[in-house]
Amino acid sequence: CIRDRHVCGAPQVDLLGHLELQALSVQISALTGSHCEALAGWFESGHHVWWGAVRTDQPDRLAPIDSEVHALLECLRRIGVDHEWHVNDLVTPACGLAAWSPSAARAALRQTGRIAQIAAEELAAG
């Protein structure tokens, strides 16, 4: 059985109930409200979602952090995630960094950590 899966782009949420996955890595920028709502039920049933919040579709170019934080928080709030959830452990780059230069990849990882930190603070603030 496959324990986890990464999805570039929008996930086919109608298939989630038919897969034996424990975790799914999704690209936040590709999610719509209906994706988030479908992921809510999956998340609430004990599965894990790794939130690909840092866009990686343009190597060596980071999107503004504000837009990435907003997109993550919008989906987390739609799902009903509260301040006790450990967002720091589940925020990732959207996809791989193999095409990125080493310095840009390090910057992307720093931005990932910063997005997780800001999201956790925002969720704690209510």
mmCIF file of N, CA and C in Angstrom:
data_model
loop_
_atom_site.group_PDB
_atom_site.id
_atom_site.type_symbol
_atom_site.label_atom_id
_atom_site.label_comp_id
_atom_site.label_asym_id
_atom_site.label_seq_id
_atom_site.Cartn_x
_atom_site.Cartn_y
_atom_site.Cartn_z
ATOM 1 N N CYS A 1 0.836 -1.174 0.000
ATOM 2 C CA CYS A 1 0.000 0.000 0.000
ATOM 3 C C CYS A 1 0.885 1.243 0.000
ATOM 4 N N ILE A 2 0.519 2.209 -0.780
ATOM 5 C CA ILE A 2 1.237 3.484 -0.813
ATOM 6 C C ILE A 2 0.776 4.287 0.396
ATOM 7 N N ARG A 3 1.730 4.768 1.181
ATOM 8 C CA ARG A 3 1.389 5.473 2.413
ATOM 9 C C ARG A 3 1.171 6.965 2.176
ATOM 10 N N ASP A 4 1.840 7.540 1.181
ATOM 11 C CA ASP A 4 1.660 8.962 0.913
ATOM 12 C C ASP A 4 1.832 9.213 -0.576
ATOM 13 N N ARG A 5 1.341 10.372 -1.019
ATOM 14 C CA ARG A 5 1.387 10.713 -2.440
ATOM 15 C C ARG A 5 1.459 12.220 -2.582
ATOM 16 N N HIS A 6 2.269 12.667 -3.546
ATOM 17 C CA HIS A 6 2.366 14.086 -3.880
ATOM 18 C C HIS A 6 1.561 14.331 -5.144
ATOM 19 N N VAL A 7 0.826 15.432 -5.162
ATOM 20 C CA VAL A 7 0.028 15.784 -6.331
ATOM 21 C C VAL A 7 0.444 17.178 -6.799
ATOM 22 N N CYS A 8 0.961 17.273 -8.013
ATOM 23 C CA CYS A 8 1.210 18.580 -8.622
ATOM 24 C C CYS A 8 -0.112 19.017 -9.243
ATOM 25 N N GLY A 9 -0.506 20.220 -8.963
ATOM 26 C CA GLY A 9 -1.790 20.694 -9.460
ATOM 27 C C GLY A 9 -2.899 20.313 -8.500
ATOM 28 N N ALA A 10 -4.118 20.351 -8.971
ATOM 29 C CA ALA A 10 -5.280 20.083 -8.127
ATOM 30 C C ALA A 10 -5.497 18.574 -7.970
ATOM 31 N N PRO A 11 -5.749 18.116 -6.749
ATOM 32 C CA PRO A 11 -5.989 16.678 -6.544
ATOM 33 C C PRO A 11 -7.378 16.280 -7.014
ATOM 34 N N GLN A 12 -7.521 15.038 -7.404
ATOM 35 C CA GLN A 12 -8.836 14.505 -7.763
ATOM 36 C C GLN A 12 -9.481 14.039 -6.464
ATOM 37 N N VAL A 13 -10.147 14.962 -5.801
ATOM 38 C CA VAL A 13 -10.667 14.699 -4.463
ATOM 39 C C VAL A 13 -11.727 13.602 -4.440
ATOM 40 N N ASP A 14 -12.382 13.356 -5.561
ATOM 41 C CA ASP A 14 -13.384 12.299 -5.599
ATOM 42 C C ASP A 14 -12.759 10.916 -5.440
ATOM 43 N N LEU A 15 -11.445 10.820 -5.631
ATOM 44 C CA LEU A 15 -10.761 9.532 -5.492
ATOM 45 C C LEU A 15 -10.217 9.288 -4.090
ATOM 46 N N LEU A 16 -10.183 10.315 -3.251
ATOM 47 C CA LEU A 16 -9.543 10.187 -1.942
ATOM 48 C C LEU A 16 -10.093 9.041 -1.104
ATOM 49 N N GLY A 17 -11.378 8.852 -1.112
ATOM 50 C CA GLY A 17 -11.983 7.778 -0.332
ATOM 51 C C GLY A 17 -11.660 6.390 -0.833
ATOM 52 N N HIS A 18 -11.144 6.292 -2.043
ATOM 53 C CA HIS A 18 -10.852 4.992 -2.645
ATOM 54 C C HIS A 18 -9.374 4.628 -2.576
ATOM 55 N N LEU A 19 -8.559 5.528 -2.045
ATOM 56 C CA LEU A 19 -7.119 5.296 -1.987
ATOM 57 C C LEU A 19 -6.694 4.922 -0.578
ATOM 58 N N GLU A 20 -5.727 4.054 -0.484
ATOM 59 C CA GLU A 20 -5.207 3.650 0.816
ATOM 60 C C GLU A 20 -4.015 4.515 1.187
ATOM 61 N N LEU A 21 -4.232 5.806 1.210
ATOM 62 C CA LEU A 21 -3.171 6.736 1.550
ATOM 63 C C LEU A 21 -3.331 7.202 2.987
ATOM 64 N N GLN A 22 -2.213 7.457 3.633
ATOM 65 C CA GLN A 22 -2.228 8.068 4.955
ATOM 66 C C GLN A 22 -2.040 9.576 4.846
ATOM 67 N N ALA A 23 -1.319 10.012 3.787
ATOM 68 C CA ALA A 23 -1.003 11.437 3.635
ATOM 69 C C ALA A 23 -1.011 11.810 2.161
ATOM 70 N N LEU A 24 -1.340 13.065 1.921
ATOM 71 C CA LEU A 24 -1.354 13.608 0.571
ATOM 72 C C LEU A 24 -0.683 14.967 0.603
ATOM 73 N N SER A 25 0.259 15.186 -0.290
ATOM 74 C CA SER A 25 0.933 16.476 -0.422
ATOM 75 C C SER A 25 0.278 17.216 -1.577
ATOM 76 N N VAL A 26 -0.250 18.415 -1.284
ATOM 77 C CA VAL A 26 -0.985 19.166 -2.296
ATOM 78 C C VAL A 26 -0.365 20.538 -2.536
ATOM 79 N N GLN A 27 -0.582 21.049 -3.704
ATOM 80 C CA GLN A 27 -0.112 22.369 -4.107
ATOM 81 C C GLN A 27 -1.218 23.374 -3.798
ATOM 82 N N ILE A 28 -0.991 24.211 -2.788
ATOM 83 C CA ILE A 28 -2.008 25.156 -2.327
ATOM 84 C C ILE A 28 -2.534 26.038 -3.457
ATOM 85 N N SER A 29 -1.658 26.524 -4.311
ATOM 86 C CA SER A 29 -2.073 27.464 -5.354
ATOM 87 C C SER A 29 -3.040 26.843 -6.354
ATOM 88 N N ALA A 30 -3.135 25.514 -6.387
ATOM 89 C CA ALA A 30 -4.026 24.844 -7.331
ATOM 90 C C ALA A 30 -5.382 24.491 -6.716
ATOM 91 N N LEU A 31 -5.548 24.752 -5.425
ATOM 92 C CA LEU A 31 -6.778 24.351 -4.746
ATOM 93 C C LEU A 31 -7.874 25.404 -4.878
ATOM 94 N N THR A 32 -9.083 24.927 -5.037
ATOM 95 C CA THR A 32 -10.266 25.781 -5.006
ATOM 96 C C THR A 32 -10.985 25.532 -3.685
ATOM 97 N N GLY A 33 -12.031 26.284 -3.432
ATOM 98 C CA GLY A 33 -12.822 26.070 -2.227
ATOM 99 C C GLY A 33 -13.373 24.660 -2.140
ATOM 100 N N SER A 34 -13.800 24.102 -3.260
ATOM 101 C CA SER A 34 -14.357 22.743 -3.227
ATOM 102 C C SER A 34 -13.277 21.709 -2.924
ATOM 103 N N HIS A 35 -12.043 21.955 -3.378
ATOM 104 C CA HIS A 35 -10.939 21.054 -3.016
ATOM 105 C C HIS A 35 -10.727 21.073 -1.508
ATOM 106 N N CYS A 36 -10.700 22.276 -0.948
ATOM 107 C CA CYS A 36 -10.473 22.412 0.496
ATOM 108 C C CYS A 36 -11.578 21.727 1.277
ATOM 109 N N GLU A 37 -12.815 21.871 0.834
ATOM 110 C CA GLU A 37 -13.931 21.233 1.524
ATOM 111 C C GLU A 37 -13.823 19.715 1.459
ATOM 112 N N ALA A 38 -13.433 19.184 0.321
ATOM 113 C CA ALA A 38 -13.261 17.733 0.198
ATOM 114 C C ALA A 38 -12.093 17.257 1.063
ATOM 115 N N LEU A 39 -11.027 18.027 1.100
ATOM 116 C CA LEU A 39 -9.883 17.663 1.936
ATOM 117 C C LEU A 39 -10.235 17.733 3.419
ATOM 118 N N ALA A 40 -11.205 18.573 3.781
ATOM 119 C CA ALA A 40 -11.611 18.695 5.183
ATOM 120 C C ALA A 40 -12.101 17.361 5.722
ATOM 121 N N GLY A 41 -12.977 16.702 4.993
ATOM 122 C CA GLY A 41 -13.491 15.407 5.433
ATOM 123 C C GLY A 41 -12.397 14.359 5.512
ATOM 124 N N TRP A 42 -11.519 14.398 4.562
ATOM 125 C CA TRP A 42 -10.405 13.440 4.532
ATOM 126 C C TRP A 42 -9.482 13.685 5.711
ATOM 127 N N PHE A 43 -9.193 14.954 5.983
ATOM 128 C CA PHE A 43 -8.339 15.365 7.091
ATOM 129 C C PHE A 43 -8.982 14.964 8.421
ATOM 130 N N GLU A 44 -10.268 15.227 8.558
ATOM 131 C CA GLU A 44 -10.986 14.919 9.795
ATOM 132 C C GLU A 44 -11.072 13.427 10.063
ATOM 133 N N SER A 45 -10.942 12.614 9.024
ATOM 134 C CA SER A 45 -11.004 11.158 9.210
ATOM 135 C C SER A 45 -9.653 10.581 9.628
ATOM 136 N N GLY A 46 -8.698 11.459 9.929
ATOM 137 C CA GLY A 46 -7.412 10.991 10.456
ATOM 138 C C GLY A 46 -6.271 10.958 9.464
ATOM 139 N N HIS A 47 -6.515 11.376 8.243
ATOM 140 C CA HIS A 47 -5.449 11.421 7.243
ATOM 141 C C HIS A 47 -4.651 12.715 7.394
ATOM 142 N N HIS A 48 -3.499 12.748 6.775
ATOM 143 C CA HIS A 48 -2.630 13.915 6.856
ATOM 144 C C HIS A 48 -2.577 14.623 5.507
ATOM 145 N N VAL A 49 -2.461 15.935 5.575
ATOM 146 C CA VAL A 49 -2.273 16.743 4.367
ATOM 147 C C VAL A 49 -1.001 17.546 4.567
ATOM 148 N N TRP A 50 -0.104 17.467 3.603
ATOM 149 C CA TRP A 50 1.100 18.289 3.604
ATOM 150 C C TRP A 50 0.820 19.422 2.629
ATOM 151 N N TRP A 51 0.846 20.636 3.141
ATOM 152 C CA TRP A 51 0.413 21.809 2.388
ATOM 153 C C TRP A 51 1.588 22.419 1.633
ATOM 154 N N GLY A 52 1.620 22.235 0.317
ATOM 155 C CA GLY A 52 2.664 22.806 -0.535
ATOM 156 C C GLY A 52 2.403 24.282 -0.742
ATOM 157 N N ALA A 53 2.903 25.101 0.184
ATOM 158 C CA ALA A 53 2.574 26.525 0.190
ATOM 159 C C ALA A 53 3.543 27.386 -0.608
ATOM 160 N N VAL A 54 4.769 26.946 -0.799
ATOM 161 C CA VAL A 54 5.747 27.751 -1.543
ATOM 162 C C VAL A 54 5.737 27.293 -2.995
ATOM 163 N N ARG A 55 5.304 28.186 -3.869
ATOM 164 C CA ARG A 55 5.243 27.849 -5.301
ATOM 165 C C ARG A 55 6.639 27.563 -5.835
ATOM 166 N N THR A 56 6.742 26.538 -6.645
ATOM 167 C CA THR A 56 8.035 26.138 -7.207
ATOM 168 C C THR A 56 7.995 26.028 -8.721
ATOM 169 N N ASP A 57 6.930 26.516 -9.343
ATOM 170 C CA ASP A 57 6.759 26.362 -10.785
ATOM 171 C C ASP A 57 7.695 27.244 -11.604
ATOM 172 N N GLN A 58 8.292 28.260 -10.988
ATOM 173 C CA GLN A 58 9.270 29.109 -11.675
ATOM 174 C C GLN A 58 10.572 29.055 -10.882
ATOM 175 N N PRO A 59 11.506 28.188 -11.294
ATOM 176 C CA PRO A 59 12.742 28.015 -10.539
ATOM 177 C C PRO A 59 13.430 29.349 -10.218
ATOM 178 N N ASP A 60 13.922 29.418 -9.006
ATOM 179 C CA ASP A 60 14.675 30.567 -8.487
ATOM 180 C C ASP A 60 13.829 31.827 -8.323
ATOM 181 N N ARG A 61 12.501 31.705 -8.363
ATOM 182 C CA ARG A 61 11.617 32.868 -8.179
ATOM 183 C C ARG A 61 10.589 32.557 -7.103
ATOM 184 N N LEU A 62 10.671 33.269 -6.015
ATOM 185 C CA LEU A 62 9.710 33.090 -4.936
ATOM 186 C C LEU A 62 8.546 34.065 -5.119
ATOM 187 N N ALA A 63 7.350 33.553 -4.901
ATOM 188 C CA ALA A 63 6.164 34.408 -4.919
ATOM 189 C C ALA A 63 6.151 35.229 -3.634
ATOM 190 N N PRO A 64 5.441 36.337 -3.614
ATOM 191 C CA PRO A 64 5.340 37.121 -2.386
ATOM 192 C C PRO A 64 4.767 36.269 -1.243
ATOM 193 N N ILE A 65 5.400 36.355 -0.106
ATOM 194 C CA ILE A 65 5.009 35.511 1.033
ATOM 195 C C ILE A 65 3.580 35.786 1.475
ATOM 196 N N ASP A 66 3.120 37.024 1.372
ATOM 197 C CA ASP A 66 1.757 37.368 1.798
ATOM 198 C C ASP A 66 0.710 36.565 1.040
ATOM 199 N N SER A 67 0.888 36.421 -0.263
ATOM 200 C CA SER A 67 -0.098 35.686 -1.056
ATOM 201 C C SER A 67 -0.079 34.205 -0.701
ATOM 202 N N GLU A 68 1.094 33.664 -0.406
ATOM 203 C CA GLU A 68 1.192 32.249 -0.055
ATOM 204 C C GLU A 68 0.580 31.977 1.319
ATOM 205 N N VAL A 69 0.826 32.874 2.273
ATOM 206 C CA VAL A 69 0.225 32.735 3.606
ATOM 207 C C VAL A 69 -1.296 32.837 3.488
ATOM 208 N N HIS A 70 -1.783 33.804 2.731
ATOM 209 C CA HIS A 70 -3.229 33.993 2.559
ATOM 210 C C HIS A 70 -3.876 32.728 1.990
ATOM 211 N N ALA A 71 -3.284 32.149 0.955
ATOM 212 C CA ALA A 71 -3.854 30.955 0.326
ATOM 213 C C ALA A 71 -3.888 29.780 1.304
ATOM 214 N N LEU A 72 -2.823 29.614 2.083
ATOM 215 C CA LEU A 72 -2.779 28.533 3.066
ATOM 216 C C LEU A 72 -3.846 28.740 4.142
ATOM 217 N N LEU A 73 -3.893 29.937 4.709
ATOM 218 C CA LEU A 73 -4.858 30.210 5.773
ATOM 219 C C LEU A 73 -6.296 30.087 5.289
ATOM 220 N N GLU A 74 -6.556 30.517 4.071
ATOM 221 C CA GLU A 74 -7.916 30.408 3.527
ATOM 222 C C GLU A 74 -8.368 28.953 3.513
ATOM 223 N N CYS A 75 -7.503 28.073 3.076
ATOM 224 C CA CYS A 75 -7.865 26.652 3.023
ATOM 225 C C CYS A 75 -7.942 26.058 4.426
ATOM 226 N N LEU A 76 -6.995 26.378 5.297
ATOM 227 C CA LEU A 76 -7.011 25.840 6.661
ATOM 228 C C LEU A 76 -8.256 26.281 7.410
ATOM 229 N N ARG A 77 -8.647 27.534 7.243
ATOM 230 C CA ARG A 77 -9.849 28.024 7.923
ATOM 231 C C ARG A 77 -11.106 27.380 7.362
ATOM 232 N N ARG A 78 -11.115 27.136 6.073
ATOM 233 C CA ARG A 78 -12.270 26.474 5.453
ATOM 234 C C ARG A 78 -12.411 25.057 6.010
ATOM 235 N N ILE A 79 -11.289 24.427 6.262
ATOM 236 C CA ILE A 79 -11.293 23.074 6.815
ATOM 237 C C ILE A 79 -11.679 23.089 8.292
ATOM 238 N N GLY A 80 -11.399 24.189 8.965
ATOM 239 C CA GLY A 80 -11.715 24.291 10.382
ATOM 240 C C GLY A 80 -10.547 23.961 11.280
ATOM 241 N N VAL A 81 -9.341 24.121 10.763
ATOM 242 C CA VAL A 81 -8.143 23.854 11.550
ATOM 243 C C VAL A 81 -8.018 24.925 12.625
ATOM 244 N N ASP A 82 -7.715 24.489 13.854
ATOM 245 C CA ASP A 82 -7.588 25.449 14.946
ATOM 246 C C ASP A 82 -6.127 25.662 15.337
ATOM 247 N N HIS A 83 -5.941 26.495 16.348
ATOM 248 C CA HIS A 83 -4.594 26.890 16.744
ATOM 249 C C HIS A 83 -3.767 25.752 17.334
ATOM 250 N N GLU A 84 -4.389 24.660 17.746
ATOM 251 C CA GLU A 84 -3.634 23.554 18.324
ATOM 252 C C GLU A 84 -3.012 22.656 17.259
ATOM 253 N N TRP A 85 -3.406 22.828 16.040
ATOM 254 C CA TRP A 85 -2.866 22.025 14.952
ATOM 255 C C TRP A 85 -1.426 22.427 14.699
ATOM 256 N N HIS A 86 -0.571 21.483 14.440
ATOM 257 C CA HIS A 86 0.859 21.743 14.263
ATOM 258 C C HIS A 86 1.187 22.051 12.803
ATOM 259 N N VAL A 87 0.838 23.253 12.382
ATOM 260 C CA VAL A 87 1.050 23.678 11.002
ATOM 261 C C VAL A 87 2.536 23.652 10.639
ATOM 262 N N ASN A 88 3.416 23.886 11.590
ATOM 263 C CA ASN A 88 4.853 23.932 11.307
ATOM 264 C C ASN A 88 5.366 22.638 10.696
ATOM 265 N N ASP A 89 4.771 21.515 11.063
ATOM 266 C CA ASP A 89 5.256 20.226 10.600
ATOM 267 C C ASP A 89 4.742 19.837 9.218
ATOM 268 N N LEU A 90 3.746 20.550 8.707
ATOM 269 C CA LEU A 90 3.080 20.087 7.506
ATOM 270 C C LEU A 90 3.062 21.082 6.351
ATOM 271 N N VAL A 91 3.869 22.117 6.423
ATOM 272 C CA VAL A 91 3.975 23.072 5.324
ATOM 273 C C VAL A 91 5.257 22.760 4.565
ATOM 274 N N THR A 92 5.144 22.664 3.251
ATOM 275 C CA THR A 92 6.261 22.254 2.404
ATOM 276 C C THR A 92 6.324 23.143 1.161
ATOM 277 N N PRO A 93 7.404 23.025 0.383
ATOM 278 C CA PRO A 93 7.366 23.603 -0.958
ATOM 279 C C PRO A 93 6.292 22.865 -1.772
ATOM 280 N N ALA A 94 5.753 23.511 -2.791
ATOM 281 C CA ALA A 94 4.685 22.909 -3.588
ATOM 282 C C ALA A 94 5.162 21.686 -4.365
ATOM 283 N N CYS A 95 6.389 21.705 -4.789
ATOM 284 C CA CYS A 95 6.936 20.605 -5.572
ATOM 285 C C CYS A 95 8.443 20.573 -5.324
ATOM 286 N N GLY A 96 9.151 19.825 -6.111
ATOM 287 C CA GLY A 96 10.583 19.682 -5.901
ATOM 288 C C GLY A 96 11.379 20.936 -6.228
ATOM 289 N N LEU A 97 12.599 20.969 -5.706
ATOM 290 C CA LEU A 97 13.496 22.105 -5.902
ATOM 291 C C LEU A 97 14.727 21.728 -6.727
ATOM 292 N N ALA A 98 14.677 20.613 -7.433
ATOM 293 C CA ALA A 98 15.847 20.129 -8.176
ATOM 294 C C ALA A 98 16.326 21.113 -9.240
ATOM 295 N N ALA A 99 15.421 21.870 -9.845
ATOM 296 C CA ALA A 99 15.807 22.817 -10.895
ATOM 297 C C ALA A 99 16.265 24.154 -10.321
ATOM 298 N N TRP A 100 16.195 24.308 -9.026
ATOM 299 C CA TRP A 100 16.556 25.569 -8.380
ATOM 300 C C TRP A 100 18.042 25.605 -8.065
ATOM 301 N N SER A 101 18.608 26.807 -8.052
ATOM 302 C CA SER A 101 20.000 26.961 -7.616
ATOM 303 C C SER A 101 20.050 26.688 -6.109
ATOM 304 N N PRO A 102 21.207 26.297 -5.590
ATOM 305 C CA PRO A 102 21.295 26.021 -4.144
ATOM 306 C C PRO A 102 20.869 27.202 -3.274
ATOM 307 N N SER A 103 21.265 28.409 -3.628
ATOM 308 C CA SER A 103 20.901 29.556 -2.790
ATOM 309 C C SER A 103 19.399 29.837 -2.864
ATOM 310 N N ALA A 104 18.806 29.698 -4.031
ATOM 311 C CA ALA A 104 17.365 29.911 -4.164
ATOM 312 C C ALA A 104 16.587 28.807 -3.456
ATOM 313 N N ALA A 105 17.076 27.574 -3.512
ATOM 314 C CA ALA A 105 16.415 26.469 -2.809
ATOM 315 C C ALA A 105 16.442 26.713 -1.301
ATOM 316 N N ARG A 106 17.567 27.196 -0.781
ATOM 317 C CA ARG A 106 17.642 27.521 0.648
ATOM 318 C C ARG A 106 16.648 28.632 0.990
ATOM 319 N N ALA A 107 16.536 29.619 0.115
ATOM 320 C CA ALA A 107 15.574 30.710 0.342
ATOM 321 C C ALA A 107 14.140 30.164 0.337
ATOM 322 N N ALA A 108 13.854 29.229 -0.547
ATOM 323 C CA ALA A 108 12.515 28.629 -0.600
ATOM 324 C C ALA A 108 12.213 27.867 0.694
ATOM 325 N N LEU A 109 13.200 27.175 1.218
ATOM 326 C CA LEU A 109 12.996 26.451 2.477
ATOM 327 C C LEU A 109 12.819 27.406 3.650
ATOM 328 N N ARG A 110 13.563 28.507 3.647
ATOM 329 C CA ARG A 110 13.365 29.527 4.691
ATOM 330 C C ARG A 110 11.959 30.105 4.592
ATOM 331 N N GLN A 111 11.514 30.360 3.371
ATOM 332 C CA GLN A 111 10.167 30.905 3.179
ATOM 333 C C GLN A 111 9.119 29.897 3.635
ATOM 334 N N THR A 112 9.353 28.627 3.410
ATOM 335 C CA THR A 112 8.437 27.590 3.883
ATOM 336 C C THR A 112 8.289 27.670 5.396
ATOM 337 N N GLY A 113 9.417 27.784 6.092
ATOM 338 C CA GLY A 113 9.384 27.896 7.543
ATOM 339 C C GLY A 113 8.675 29.148 8.009
ATOM 340 N N ARG A 114 8.906 30.245 7.312
ATOM 341 C CA ARG A 114 8.273 31.518 7.677
ATOM 342 C C ARG A 114 6.759 31.455 7.456
ATOM 343 N N ILE A 115 6.325 30.847 6.368
ATOM 344 C CA ILE A 115 4.887 30.686 6.102
ATOM 345 C C ILE A 115 4.246 29.857 7.205
ATOM 346 N N ALA A 116 4.893 28.785 7.598
ATOM 347 C CA ALA A 116 4.367 27.943 8.676
ATOM 348 C C ALA A 116 4.266 28.735 9.976
ATOM 349 N N GLN A 117 5.268 29.520 10.263
ATOM 350 C CA GLN A 117 5.283 30.320 11.485
ATOM 351 C C GLN A 117 4.151 31.354 11.488
ATOM 352 N N ILE A 118 4.025 32.086 10.391
ATOM 353 C CA ILE A 118 2.971 33.101 10.299
ATOM 354 C C ILE A 118 1.589 32.456 10.380
ATOM 355 N N ALA A 119 1.405 31.334 9.678
ATOM 356 C CA ALA A 119 0.113 30.649 9.712
ATOM 357 C C ALA A 119 -0.214 30.185 11.123
ATOM 358 N N ALA A 120 0.752 29.633 11.823
ATOM 359 C CA ALA A 120 0.514 29.188 13.198
ATOM 360 C C ALA A 120 0.132 30.357 14.101
ATOM 361 N N GLU A 121 0.807 31.484 13.937
ATOM 362 C CA GLU A 121 0.499 32.689 14.729
ATOM 363 C C GLU A 121 -0.902 33.202 14.409
ATOM 364 N N GLU A 122 -1.262 33.219 13.138
ATOM 365 C CA GLU A 122 -2.589 33.689 12.729
ATOM 366 C C GLU A 122 -3.685 32.771 13.276
ATOM 367 N N LEU A 123 -3.458 31.466 13.211
ATOM 368 C CA LEU A 123 -4.454 30.521 13.730
ATOM 369 C C LEU A 123 -4.601 30.664 15.246
ATOM 370 N N ALA A 124 -3.481 30.892 15.938
ATOM 371 C CA ALA A 124 -3.522 31.060 17.390
ATOM 372 C C ALA A 124 -4.259 32.341 17.780
ATOM 373 N N ALA A 125 -4.125 33.367 16.942
ATOM 374 C CA ALA A 125 -4.783 34.637 17.219
ATOM 375 C C ALA A 125 -6.292 34.565 16.973
ATOM 376 N N GLY A 126 -6.690 33.540 16.239
ATOM 377 C CA GLY A 126 -8.116 33.355 15.979
ATOM 378 C C GLY A 126 -8.500 34.000 14.734
#
